[in-house]
Tab-separated table of N, CA, C and O in Angstrom:
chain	number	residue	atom	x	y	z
A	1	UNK	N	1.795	-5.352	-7.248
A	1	UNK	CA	1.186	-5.106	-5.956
A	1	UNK	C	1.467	-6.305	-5.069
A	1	UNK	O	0.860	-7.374	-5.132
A	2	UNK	N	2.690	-5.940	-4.039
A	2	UNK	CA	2.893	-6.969	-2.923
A	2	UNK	C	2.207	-6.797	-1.514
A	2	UNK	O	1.439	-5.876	-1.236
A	3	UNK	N	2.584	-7.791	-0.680
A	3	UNK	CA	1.668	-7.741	0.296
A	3	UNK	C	2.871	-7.238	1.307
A	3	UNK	O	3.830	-8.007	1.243
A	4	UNK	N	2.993	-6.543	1.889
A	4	UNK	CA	3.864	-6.276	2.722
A	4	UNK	C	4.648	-7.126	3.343
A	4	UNK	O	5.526	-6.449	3.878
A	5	UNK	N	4.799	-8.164	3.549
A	5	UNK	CA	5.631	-9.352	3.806
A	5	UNK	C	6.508	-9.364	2.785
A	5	UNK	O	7.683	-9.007	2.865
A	6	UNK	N	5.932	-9.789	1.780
A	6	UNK	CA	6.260	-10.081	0.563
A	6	UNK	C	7.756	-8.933	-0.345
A	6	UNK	O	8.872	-9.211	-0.783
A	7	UNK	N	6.813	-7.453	-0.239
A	7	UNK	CA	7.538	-6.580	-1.080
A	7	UNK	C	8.893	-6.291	-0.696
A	7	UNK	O	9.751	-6.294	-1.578
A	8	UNK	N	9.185	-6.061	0.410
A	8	UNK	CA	10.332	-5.548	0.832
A	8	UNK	C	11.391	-6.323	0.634
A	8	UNK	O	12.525	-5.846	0.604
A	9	UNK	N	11.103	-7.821	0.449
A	9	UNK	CA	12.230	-8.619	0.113
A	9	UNK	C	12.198	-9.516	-1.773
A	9	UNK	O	12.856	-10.453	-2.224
A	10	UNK	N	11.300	-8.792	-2.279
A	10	UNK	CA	10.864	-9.688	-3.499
A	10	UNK	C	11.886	-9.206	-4.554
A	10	UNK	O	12.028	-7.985	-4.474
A	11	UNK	N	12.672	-9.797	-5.554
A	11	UNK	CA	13.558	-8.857	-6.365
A	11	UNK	C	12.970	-9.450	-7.529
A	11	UNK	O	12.199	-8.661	-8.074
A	12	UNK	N	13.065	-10.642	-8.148
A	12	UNK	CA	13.207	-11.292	-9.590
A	12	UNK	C	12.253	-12.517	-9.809
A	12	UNK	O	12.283	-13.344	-8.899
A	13	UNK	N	11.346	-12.797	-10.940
A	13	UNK	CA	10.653	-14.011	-10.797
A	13	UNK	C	10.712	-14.564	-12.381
A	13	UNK	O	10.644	-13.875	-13.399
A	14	UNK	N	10.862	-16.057	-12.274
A	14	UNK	CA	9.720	-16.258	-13.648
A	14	UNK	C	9.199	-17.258	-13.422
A	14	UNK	O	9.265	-18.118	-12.544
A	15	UNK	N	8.396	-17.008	-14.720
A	15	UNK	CA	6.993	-18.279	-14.582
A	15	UNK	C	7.565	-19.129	-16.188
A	15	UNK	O	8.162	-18.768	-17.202
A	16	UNK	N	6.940	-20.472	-15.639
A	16	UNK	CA	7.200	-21.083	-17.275
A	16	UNK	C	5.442	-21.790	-17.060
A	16	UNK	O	4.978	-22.564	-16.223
A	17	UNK	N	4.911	-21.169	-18.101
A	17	UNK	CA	3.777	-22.700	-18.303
A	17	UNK	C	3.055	-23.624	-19.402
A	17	UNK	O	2.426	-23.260	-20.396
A	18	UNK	N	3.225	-24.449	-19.109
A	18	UNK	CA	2.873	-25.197	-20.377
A	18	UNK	C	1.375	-25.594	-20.256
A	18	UNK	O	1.240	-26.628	-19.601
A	19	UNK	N	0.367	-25.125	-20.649
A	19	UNK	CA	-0.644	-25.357	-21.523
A	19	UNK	C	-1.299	-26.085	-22.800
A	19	UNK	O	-1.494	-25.472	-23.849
A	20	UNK	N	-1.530	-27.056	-22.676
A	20	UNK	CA	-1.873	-27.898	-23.764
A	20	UNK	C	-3.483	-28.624	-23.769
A	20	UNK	O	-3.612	-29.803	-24.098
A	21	UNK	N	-4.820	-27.665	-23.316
A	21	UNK	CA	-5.716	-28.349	-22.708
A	21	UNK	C	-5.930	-29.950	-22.837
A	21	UNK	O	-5.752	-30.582	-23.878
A	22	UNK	N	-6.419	-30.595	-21.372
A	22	UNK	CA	-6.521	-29.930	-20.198
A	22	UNK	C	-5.266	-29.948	-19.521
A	22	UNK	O	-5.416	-29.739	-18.317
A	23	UNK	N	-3.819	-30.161	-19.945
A	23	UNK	CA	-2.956	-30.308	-19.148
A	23	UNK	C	-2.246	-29.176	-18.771
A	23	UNK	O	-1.679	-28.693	-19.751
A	24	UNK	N	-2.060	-28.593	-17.804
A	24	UNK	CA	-1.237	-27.469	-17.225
A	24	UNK	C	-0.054	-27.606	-16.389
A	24	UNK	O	-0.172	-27.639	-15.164
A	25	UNK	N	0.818	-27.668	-16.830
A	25	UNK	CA	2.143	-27.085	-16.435
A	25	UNK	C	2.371	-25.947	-15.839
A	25	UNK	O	2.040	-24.912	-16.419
A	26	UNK	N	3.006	-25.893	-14.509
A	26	UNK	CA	3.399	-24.697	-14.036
A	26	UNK	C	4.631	-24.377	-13.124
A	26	UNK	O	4.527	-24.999	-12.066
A	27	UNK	N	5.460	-23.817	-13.168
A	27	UNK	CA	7.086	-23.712	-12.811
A	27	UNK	C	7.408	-22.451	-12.662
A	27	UNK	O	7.968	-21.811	-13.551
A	28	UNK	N	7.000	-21.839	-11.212
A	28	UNK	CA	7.402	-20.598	-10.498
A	28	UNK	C	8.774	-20.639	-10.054
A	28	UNK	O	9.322	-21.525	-9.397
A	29	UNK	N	9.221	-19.641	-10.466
A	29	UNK	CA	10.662	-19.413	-9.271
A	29	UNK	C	10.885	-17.554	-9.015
A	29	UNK	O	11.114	-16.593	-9.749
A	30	UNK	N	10.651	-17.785	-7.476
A	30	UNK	CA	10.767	-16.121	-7.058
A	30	UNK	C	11.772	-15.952	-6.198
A	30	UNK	O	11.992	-16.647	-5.207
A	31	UNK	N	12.579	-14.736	-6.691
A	31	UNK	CA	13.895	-14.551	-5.559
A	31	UNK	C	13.318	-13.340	-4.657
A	31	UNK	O	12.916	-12.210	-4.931
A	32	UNK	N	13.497	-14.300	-3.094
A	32	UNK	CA	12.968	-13.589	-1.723
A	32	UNK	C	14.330	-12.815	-1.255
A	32	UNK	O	14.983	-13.614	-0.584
A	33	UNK	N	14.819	-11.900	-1.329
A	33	UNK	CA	16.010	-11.472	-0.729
A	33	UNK	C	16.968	-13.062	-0.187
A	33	UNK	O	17.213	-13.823	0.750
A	34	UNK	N	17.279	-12.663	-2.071
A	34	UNK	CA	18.313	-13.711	-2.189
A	34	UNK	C	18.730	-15.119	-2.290
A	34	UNK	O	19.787	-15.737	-2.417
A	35	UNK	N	17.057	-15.460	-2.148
A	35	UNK	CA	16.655	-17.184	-2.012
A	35	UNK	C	15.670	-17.359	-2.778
A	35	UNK	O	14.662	-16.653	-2.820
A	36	UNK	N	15.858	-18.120	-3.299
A	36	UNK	CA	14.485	-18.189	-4.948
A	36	UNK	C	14.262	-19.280	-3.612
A	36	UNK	O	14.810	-19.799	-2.639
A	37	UNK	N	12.803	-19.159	-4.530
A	37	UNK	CA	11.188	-19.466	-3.873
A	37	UNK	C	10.778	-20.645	-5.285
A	37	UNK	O	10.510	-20.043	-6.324
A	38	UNK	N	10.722	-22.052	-5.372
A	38	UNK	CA	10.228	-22.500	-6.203
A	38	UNK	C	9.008	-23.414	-5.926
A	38	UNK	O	8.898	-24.216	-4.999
A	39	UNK	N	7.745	-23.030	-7.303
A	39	UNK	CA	6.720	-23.661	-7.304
A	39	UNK	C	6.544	-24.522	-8.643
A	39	UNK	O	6.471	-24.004	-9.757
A	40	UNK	N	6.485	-25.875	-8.403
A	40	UNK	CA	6.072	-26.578	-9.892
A	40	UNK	C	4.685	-27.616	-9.327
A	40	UNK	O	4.368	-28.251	-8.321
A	41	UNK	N	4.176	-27.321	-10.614
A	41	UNK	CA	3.151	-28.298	-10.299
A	41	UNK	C	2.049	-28.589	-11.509
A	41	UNK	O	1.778	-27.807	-12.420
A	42	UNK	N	1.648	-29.522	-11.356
A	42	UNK	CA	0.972	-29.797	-13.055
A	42	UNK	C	-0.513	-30.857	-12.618
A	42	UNK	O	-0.675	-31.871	-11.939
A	43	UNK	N	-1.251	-30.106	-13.297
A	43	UNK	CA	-2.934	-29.998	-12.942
A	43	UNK	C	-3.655	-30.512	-14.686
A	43	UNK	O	-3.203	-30.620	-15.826
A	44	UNK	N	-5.151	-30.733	-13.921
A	44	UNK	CA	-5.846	-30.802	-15.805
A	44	UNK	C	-6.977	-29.910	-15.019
A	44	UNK	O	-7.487	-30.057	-13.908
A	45	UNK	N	-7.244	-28.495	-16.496
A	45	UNK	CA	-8.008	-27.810	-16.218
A	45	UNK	C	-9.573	-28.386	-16.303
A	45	UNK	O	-10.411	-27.860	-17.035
A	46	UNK	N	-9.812	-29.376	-15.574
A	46	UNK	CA	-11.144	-29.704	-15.610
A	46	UNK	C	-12.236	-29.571	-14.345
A	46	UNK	O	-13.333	-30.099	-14.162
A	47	UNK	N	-11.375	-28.549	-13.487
A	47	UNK	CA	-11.814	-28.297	-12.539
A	47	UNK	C	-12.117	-28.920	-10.860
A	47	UNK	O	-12.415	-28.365	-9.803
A	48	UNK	N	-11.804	-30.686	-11.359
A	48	UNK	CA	-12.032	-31.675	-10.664
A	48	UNK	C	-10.657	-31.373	-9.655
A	48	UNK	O	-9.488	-31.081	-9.905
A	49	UNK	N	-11.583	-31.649	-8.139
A	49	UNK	CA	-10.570	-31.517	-7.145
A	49	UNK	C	-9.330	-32.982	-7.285
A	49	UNK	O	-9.802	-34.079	-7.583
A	50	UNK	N	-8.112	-32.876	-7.095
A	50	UNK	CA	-7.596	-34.025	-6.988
A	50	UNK	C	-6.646	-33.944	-5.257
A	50	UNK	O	-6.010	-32.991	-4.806
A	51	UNK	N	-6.848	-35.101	-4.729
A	51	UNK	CA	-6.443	-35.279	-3.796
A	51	UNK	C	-5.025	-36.040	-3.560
A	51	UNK	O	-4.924	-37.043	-4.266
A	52	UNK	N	-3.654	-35.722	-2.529
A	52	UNK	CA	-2.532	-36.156	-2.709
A	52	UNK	C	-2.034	-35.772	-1.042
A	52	UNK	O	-2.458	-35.099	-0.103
A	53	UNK	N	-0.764	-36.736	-1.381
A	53	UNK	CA	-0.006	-36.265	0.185
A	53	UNK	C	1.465	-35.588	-0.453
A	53	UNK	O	2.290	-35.934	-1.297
A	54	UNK	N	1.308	-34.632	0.304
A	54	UNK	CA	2.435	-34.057	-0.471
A	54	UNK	C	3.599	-33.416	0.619
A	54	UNK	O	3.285	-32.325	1.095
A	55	UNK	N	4.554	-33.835	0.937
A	55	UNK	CA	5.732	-34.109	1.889
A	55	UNK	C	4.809	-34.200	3.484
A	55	UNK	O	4.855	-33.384	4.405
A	56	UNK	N	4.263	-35.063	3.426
A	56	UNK	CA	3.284	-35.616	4.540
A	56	UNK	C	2.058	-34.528	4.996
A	56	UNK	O	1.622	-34.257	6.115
A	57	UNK	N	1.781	-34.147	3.977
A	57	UNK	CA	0.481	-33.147	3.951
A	57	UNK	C	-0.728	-33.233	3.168
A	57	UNK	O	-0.665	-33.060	1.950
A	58	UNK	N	-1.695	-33.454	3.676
A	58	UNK	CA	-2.792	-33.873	3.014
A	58	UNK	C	-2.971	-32.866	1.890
A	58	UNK	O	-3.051	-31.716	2.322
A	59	UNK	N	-3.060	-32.977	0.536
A	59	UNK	CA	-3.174	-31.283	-0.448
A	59	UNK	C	-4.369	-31.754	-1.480
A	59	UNK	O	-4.278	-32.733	-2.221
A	60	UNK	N	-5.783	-30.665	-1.372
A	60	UNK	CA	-6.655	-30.976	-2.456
A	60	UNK	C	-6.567	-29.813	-2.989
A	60	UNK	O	-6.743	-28.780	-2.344
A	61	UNK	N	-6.331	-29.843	-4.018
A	61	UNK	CA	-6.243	-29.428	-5.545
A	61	UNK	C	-7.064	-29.278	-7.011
A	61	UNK	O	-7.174	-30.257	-7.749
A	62	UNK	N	-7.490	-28.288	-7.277
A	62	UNK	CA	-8.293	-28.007	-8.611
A	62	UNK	C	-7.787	-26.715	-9.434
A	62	UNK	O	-7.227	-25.791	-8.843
A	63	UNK	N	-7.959	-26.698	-10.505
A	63	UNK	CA	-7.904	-25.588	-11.626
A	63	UNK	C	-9.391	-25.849	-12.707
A	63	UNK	O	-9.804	-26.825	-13.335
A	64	UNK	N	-9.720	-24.905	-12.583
A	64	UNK	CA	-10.981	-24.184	-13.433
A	64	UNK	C	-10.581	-23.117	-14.422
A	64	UNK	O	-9.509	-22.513	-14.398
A	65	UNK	N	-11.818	-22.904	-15.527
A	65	UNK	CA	-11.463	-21.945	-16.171
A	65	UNK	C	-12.790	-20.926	-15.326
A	65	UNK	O	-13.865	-21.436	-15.009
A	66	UNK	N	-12.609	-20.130	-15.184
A	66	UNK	CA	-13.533	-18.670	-14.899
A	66	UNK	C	-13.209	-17.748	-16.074
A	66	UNK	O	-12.241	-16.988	-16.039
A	67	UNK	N	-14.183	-17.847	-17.294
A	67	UNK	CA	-14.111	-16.427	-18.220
A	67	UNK	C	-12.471	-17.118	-18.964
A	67	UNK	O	-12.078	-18.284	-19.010
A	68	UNK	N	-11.961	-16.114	-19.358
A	68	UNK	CA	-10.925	-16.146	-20.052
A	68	UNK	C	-9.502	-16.583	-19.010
A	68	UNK	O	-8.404	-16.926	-19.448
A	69	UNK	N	-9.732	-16.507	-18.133
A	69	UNK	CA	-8.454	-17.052	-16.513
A	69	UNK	C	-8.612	-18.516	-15.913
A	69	UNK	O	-9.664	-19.018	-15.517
A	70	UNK	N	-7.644	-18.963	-15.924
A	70	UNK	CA	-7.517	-19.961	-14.801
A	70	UNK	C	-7.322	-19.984	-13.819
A	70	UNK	O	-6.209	-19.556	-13.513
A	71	UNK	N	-7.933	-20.317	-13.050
A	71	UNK	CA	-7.862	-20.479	-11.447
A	71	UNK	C	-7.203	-21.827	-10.829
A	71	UNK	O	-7.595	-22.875	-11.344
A	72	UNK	N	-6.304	-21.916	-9.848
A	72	UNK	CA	-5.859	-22.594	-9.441
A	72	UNK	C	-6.092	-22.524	-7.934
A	72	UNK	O	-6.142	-21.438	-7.356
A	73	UNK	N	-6.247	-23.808	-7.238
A	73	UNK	CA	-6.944	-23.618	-5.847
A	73	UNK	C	-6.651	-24.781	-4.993
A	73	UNK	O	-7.173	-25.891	-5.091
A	74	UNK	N	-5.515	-24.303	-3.913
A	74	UNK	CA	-5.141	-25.895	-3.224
A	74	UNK	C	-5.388	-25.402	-1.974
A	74	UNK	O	-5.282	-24.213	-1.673
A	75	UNK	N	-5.779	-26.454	-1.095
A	75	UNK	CA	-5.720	-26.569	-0.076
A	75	UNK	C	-4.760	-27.555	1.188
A	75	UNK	O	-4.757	-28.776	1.037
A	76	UNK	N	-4.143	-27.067	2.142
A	76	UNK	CA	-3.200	-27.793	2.529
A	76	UNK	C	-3.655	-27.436	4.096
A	76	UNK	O	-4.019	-26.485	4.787
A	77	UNK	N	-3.346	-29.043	4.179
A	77	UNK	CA	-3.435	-29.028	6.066
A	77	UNK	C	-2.042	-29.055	6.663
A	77	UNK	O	-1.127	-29.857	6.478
A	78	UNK	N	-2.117	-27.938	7.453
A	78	UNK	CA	-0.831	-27.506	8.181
A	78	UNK	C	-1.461	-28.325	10.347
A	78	UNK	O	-2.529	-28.768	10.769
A	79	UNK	N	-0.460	-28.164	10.824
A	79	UNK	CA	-0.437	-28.894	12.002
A	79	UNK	C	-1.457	-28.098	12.973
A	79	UNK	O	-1.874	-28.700	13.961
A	80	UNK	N	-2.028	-26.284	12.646
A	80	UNK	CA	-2.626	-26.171	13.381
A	80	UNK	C	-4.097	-25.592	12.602
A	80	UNK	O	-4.695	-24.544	12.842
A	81	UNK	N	-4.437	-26.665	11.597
A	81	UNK	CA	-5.673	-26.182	10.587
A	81	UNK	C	-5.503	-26.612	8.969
A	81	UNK	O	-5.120	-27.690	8.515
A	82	UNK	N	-5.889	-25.488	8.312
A	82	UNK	CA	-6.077	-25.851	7.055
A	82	UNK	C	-5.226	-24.084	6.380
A	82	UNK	O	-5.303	-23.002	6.961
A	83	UNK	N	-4.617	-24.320	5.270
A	83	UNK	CA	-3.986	-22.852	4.432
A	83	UNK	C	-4.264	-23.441	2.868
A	83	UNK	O	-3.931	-24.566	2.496
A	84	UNK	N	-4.932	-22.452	2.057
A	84	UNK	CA	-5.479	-22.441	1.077
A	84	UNK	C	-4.457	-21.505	0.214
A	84	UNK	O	-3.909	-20.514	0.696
A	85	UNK	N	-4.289	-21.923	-1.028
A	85	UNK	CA	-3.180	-21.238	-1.644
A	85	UNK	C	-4.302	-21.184	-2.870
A	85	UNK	O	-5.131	-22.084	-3.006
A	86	UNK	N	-4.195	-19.344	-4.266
A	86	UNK	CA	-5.031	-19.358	-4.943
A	86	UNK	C	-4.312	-19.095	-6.075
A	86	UNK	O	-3.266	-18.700	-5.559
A	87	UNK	N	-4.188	-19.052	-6.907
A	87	UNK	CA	-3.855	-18.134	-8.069
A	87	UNK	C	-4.815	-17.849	-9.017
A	87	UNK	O	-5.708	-18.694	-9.076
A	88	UNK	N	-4.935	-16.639	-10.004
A	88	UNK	CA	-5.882	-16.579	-11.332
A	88	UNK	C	-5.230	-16.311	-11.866
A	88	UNK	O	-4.797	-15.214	-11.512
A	89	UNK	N	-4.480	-16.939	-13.200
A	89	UNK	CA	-3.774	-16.303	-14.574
A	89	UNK	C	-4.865	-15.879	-15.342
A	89	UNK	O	-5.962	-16.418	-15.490
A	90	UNK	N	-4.253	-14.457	-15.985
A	90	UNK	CA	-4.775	-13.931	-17.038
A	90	UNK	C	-3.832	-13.338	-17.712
A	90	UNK	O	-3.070	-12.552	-17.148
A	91	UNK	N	-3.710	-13.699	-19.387
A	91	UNK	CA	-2.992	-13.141	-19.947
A	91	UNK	C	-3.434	-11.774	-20.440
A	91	UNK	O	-4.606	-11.471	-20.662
A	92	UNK	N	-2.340	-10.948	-20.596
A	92	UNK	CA	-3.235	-9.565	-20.739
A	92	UNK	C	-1.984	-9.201	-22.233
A	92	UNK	O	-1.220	-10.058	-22.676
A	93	UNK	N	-2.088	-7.632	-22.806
A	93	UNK	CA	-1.614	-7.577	-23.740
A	93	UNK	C	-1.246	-8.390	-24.746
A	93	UNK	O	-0.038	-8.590	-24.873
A	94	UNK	N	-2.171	-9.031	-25.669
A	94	UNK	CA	-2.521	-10.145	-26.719
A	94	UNK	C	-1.315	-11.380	-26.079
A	94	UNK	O	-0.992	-12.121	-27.006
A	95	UNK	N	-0.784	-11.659	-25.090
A	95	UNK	CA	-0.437	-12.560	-24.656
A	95	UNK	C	1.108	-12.041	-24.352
A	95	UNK	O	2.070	-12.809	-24.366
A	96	UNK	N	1.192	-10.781	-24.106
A	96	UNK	CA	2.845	-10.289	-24.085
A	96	UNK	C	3.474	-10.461	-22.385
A	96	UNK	O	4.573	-10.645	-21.862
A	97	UNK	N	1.559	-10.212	-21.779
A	97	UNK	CA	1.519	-10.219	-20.305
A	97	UNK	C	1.013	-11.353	-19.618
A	97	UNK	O	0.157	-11.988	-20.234
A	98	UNK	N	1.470	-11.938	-18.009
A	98	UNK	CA	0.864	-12.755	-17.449
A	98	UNK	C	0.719	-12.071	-16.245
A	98	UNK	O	1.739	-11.695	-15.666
A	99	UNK	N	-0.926	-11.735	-15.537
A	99	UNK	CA	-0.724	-11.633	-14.259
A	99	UNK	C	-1.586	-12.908	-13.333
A	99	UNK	O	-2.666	-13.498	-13.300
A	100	UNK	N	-0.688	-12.861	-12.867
A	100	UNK	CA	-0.811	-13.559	-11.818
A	100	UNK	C	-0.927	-13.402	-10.361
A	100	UNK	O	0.075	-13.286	-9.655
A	101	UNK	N	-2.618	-13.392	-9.699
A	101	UNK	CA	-3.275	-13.211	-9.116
A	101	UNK	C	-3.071	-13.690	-7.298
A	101	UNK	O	-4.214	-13.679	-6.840
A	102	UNK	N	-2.475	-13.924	-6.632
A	102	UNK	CA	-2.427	-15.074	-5.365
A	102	UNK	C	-2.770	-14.853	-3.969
A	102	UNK	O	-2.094	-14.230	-3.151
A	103	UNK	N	-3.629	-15.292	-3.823
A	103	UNK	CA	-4.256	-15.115	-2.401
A	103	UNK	C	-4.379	-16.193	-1.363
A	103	UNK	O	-5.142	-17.158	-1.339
A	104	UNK	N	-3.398	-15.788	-0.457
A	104	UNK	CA	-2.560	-16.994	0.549
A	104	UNK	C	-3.337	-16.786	1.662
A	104	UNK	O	-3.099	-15.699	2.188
A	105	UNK	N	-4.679	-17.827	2.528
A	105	UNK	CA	-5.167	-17.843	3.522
A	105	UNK	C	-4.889	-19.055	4.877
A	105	UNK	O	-5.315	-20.202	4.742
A	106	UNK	N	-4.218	-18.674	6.010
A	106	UNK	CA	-4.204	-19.779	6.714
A	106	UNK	C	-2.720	-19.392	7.439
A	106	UNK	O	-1.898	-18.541	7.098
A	107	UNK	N	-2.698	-20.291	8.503
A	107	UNK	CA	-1.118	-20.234	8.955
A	107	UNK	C	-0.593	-18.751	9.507
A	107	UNK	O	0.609	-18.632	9.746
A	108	UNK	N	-1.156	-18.044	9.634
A	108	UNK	CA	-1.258	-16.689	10.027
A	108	UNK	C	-0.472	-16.185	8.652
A	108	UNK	O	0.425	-15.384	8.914
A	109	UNK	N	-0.592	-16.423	7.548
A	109	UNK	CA	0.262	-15.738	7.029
A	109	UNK	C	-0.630	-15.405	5.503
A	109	UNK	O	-0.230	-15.536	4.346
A	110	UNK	N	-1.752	-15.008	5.934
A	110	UNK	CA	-2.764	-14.574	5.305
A	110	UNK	C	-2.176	-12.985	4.190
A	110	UNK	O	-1.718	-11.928	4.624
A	111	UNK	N	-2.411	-13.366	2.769
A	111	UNK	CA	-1.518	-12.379	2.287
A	111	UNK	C	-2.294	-12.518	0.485
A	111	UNK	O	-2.885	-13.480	-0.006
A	112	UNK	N	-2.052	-11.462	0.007
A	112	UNK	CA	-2.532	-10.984	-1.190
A	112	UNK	C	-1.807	-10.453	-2.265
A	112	UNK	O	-2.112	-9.291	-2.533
A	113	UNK	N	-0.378	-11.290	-3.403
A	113	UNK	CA	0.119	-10.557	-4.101
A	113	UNK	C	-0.444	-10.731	-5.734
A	113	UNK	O	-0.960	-11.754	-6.184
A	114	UNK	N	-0.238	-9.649	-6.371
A	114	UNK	CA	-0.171	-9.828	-8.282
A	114	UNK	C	0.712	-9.487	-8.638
A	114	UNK	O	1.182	-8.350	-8.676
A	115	UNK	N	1.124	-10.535	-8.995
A	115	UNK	CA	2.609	-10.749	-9.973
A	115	UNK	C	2.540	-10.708	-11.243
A	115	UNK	O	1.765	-11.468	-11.824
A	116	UNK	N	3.186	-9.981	-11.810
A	116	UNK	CA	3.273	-9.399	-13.521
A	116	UNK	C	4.230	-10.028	-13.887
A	116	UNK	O	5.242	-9.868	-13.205
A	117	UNK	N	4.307	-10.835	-14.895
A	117	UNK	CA	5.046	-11.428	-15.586
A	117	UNK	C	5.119	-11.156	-17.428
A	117	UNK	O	4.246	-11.655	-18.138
A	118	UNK	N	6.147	-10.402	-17.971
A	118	UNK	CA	6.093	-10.062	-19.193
A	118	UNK	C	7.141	-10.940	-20.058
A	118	UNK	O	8.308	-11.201	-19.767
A	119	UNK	N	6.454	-11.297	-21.123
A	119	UNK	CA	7.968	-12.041	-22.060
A	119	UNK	C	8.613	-11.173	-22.346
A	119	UNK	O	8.313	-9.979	-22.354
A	120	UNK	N	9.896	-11.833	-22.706
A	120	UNK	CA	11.146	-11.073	-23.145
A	120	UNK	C	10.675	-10.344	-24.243
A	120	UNK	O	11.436	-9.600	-24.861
C-alpha cells in the first residue's frame, strides 16, 4: 500500500537490518522510477531521543519497542518548519516477512506507505 506519489513510480526495494539489542542497523534502498532511494542509519532501541546535525539539519531521533515492533521516529528541520519521518517494523510470518510501516509528515509532502519486505 503506496501513497500515491509514491506508487506510480516505486519498482524494487531492500531492507538489510542488523539487530543485536540495543543496537539497530538499518540500510534501505528503494528504486523510484529508476533511481534508488537510499536510507542507512543506526540507532539503540532504548527509546532515548538522540540529537545530531545531519547535512546541516538539525535531526532528533529515537527508536522504541511498542509490543512486538519497533518504532523509529526522526524529526528534521527543513527551511520552512519541521518534517517528521516514522517507521514501525514488524516481522510477520515467523520472520519470513518484514513490514514496514512509514508515515512522512511535513514539507508538504505528507504521505503514508507499507512496505513488504520478504526473504528470499
Amino acid at each position: 500500500m503506496l501513497s500515491p506519489i509514491v506508487a506510480p513510480v516505486a519498482q524494487t526495494g531492500t531492507l538489510r537490518i542488523e539487530h543485536k539489542e540495543p543496537n539497530f542497523k538499518c540500510h534501505m534502498t528503494i528504486v523510484l522510477d529508476g533511481k534508488p532511494v537510499e536510507t542507512k542509519y543506526e540507532m539503540l532501541s532504548d527509546g532515548r531521543e538522540t540529537v545530531a546535525t545531519v547535512q546541516g539539519r538539525r535531526t532528533a531521533s529515537s527508536l522504541r519497542w511498542d509490543g512486538d515492533a519497533l518504532v523509529a521516529t526522526s524529526r528534521v528541520e527543513i527551511p520552512n518548519g519541521e518534517m517528521t519521518i516514522s517507521f514501525r517494523y514488524e516481522l510477520q510470518d515467523g520472520g519470513r516477512r518484514l513490514r514496514a510501516s512509514e508515515k512522512l509528515r511535513g514539507a508538504g509532502r505528507d504521505q503514508d506507505n507499507v512496505w513488504v519486505f520478504e526473504r528470499p
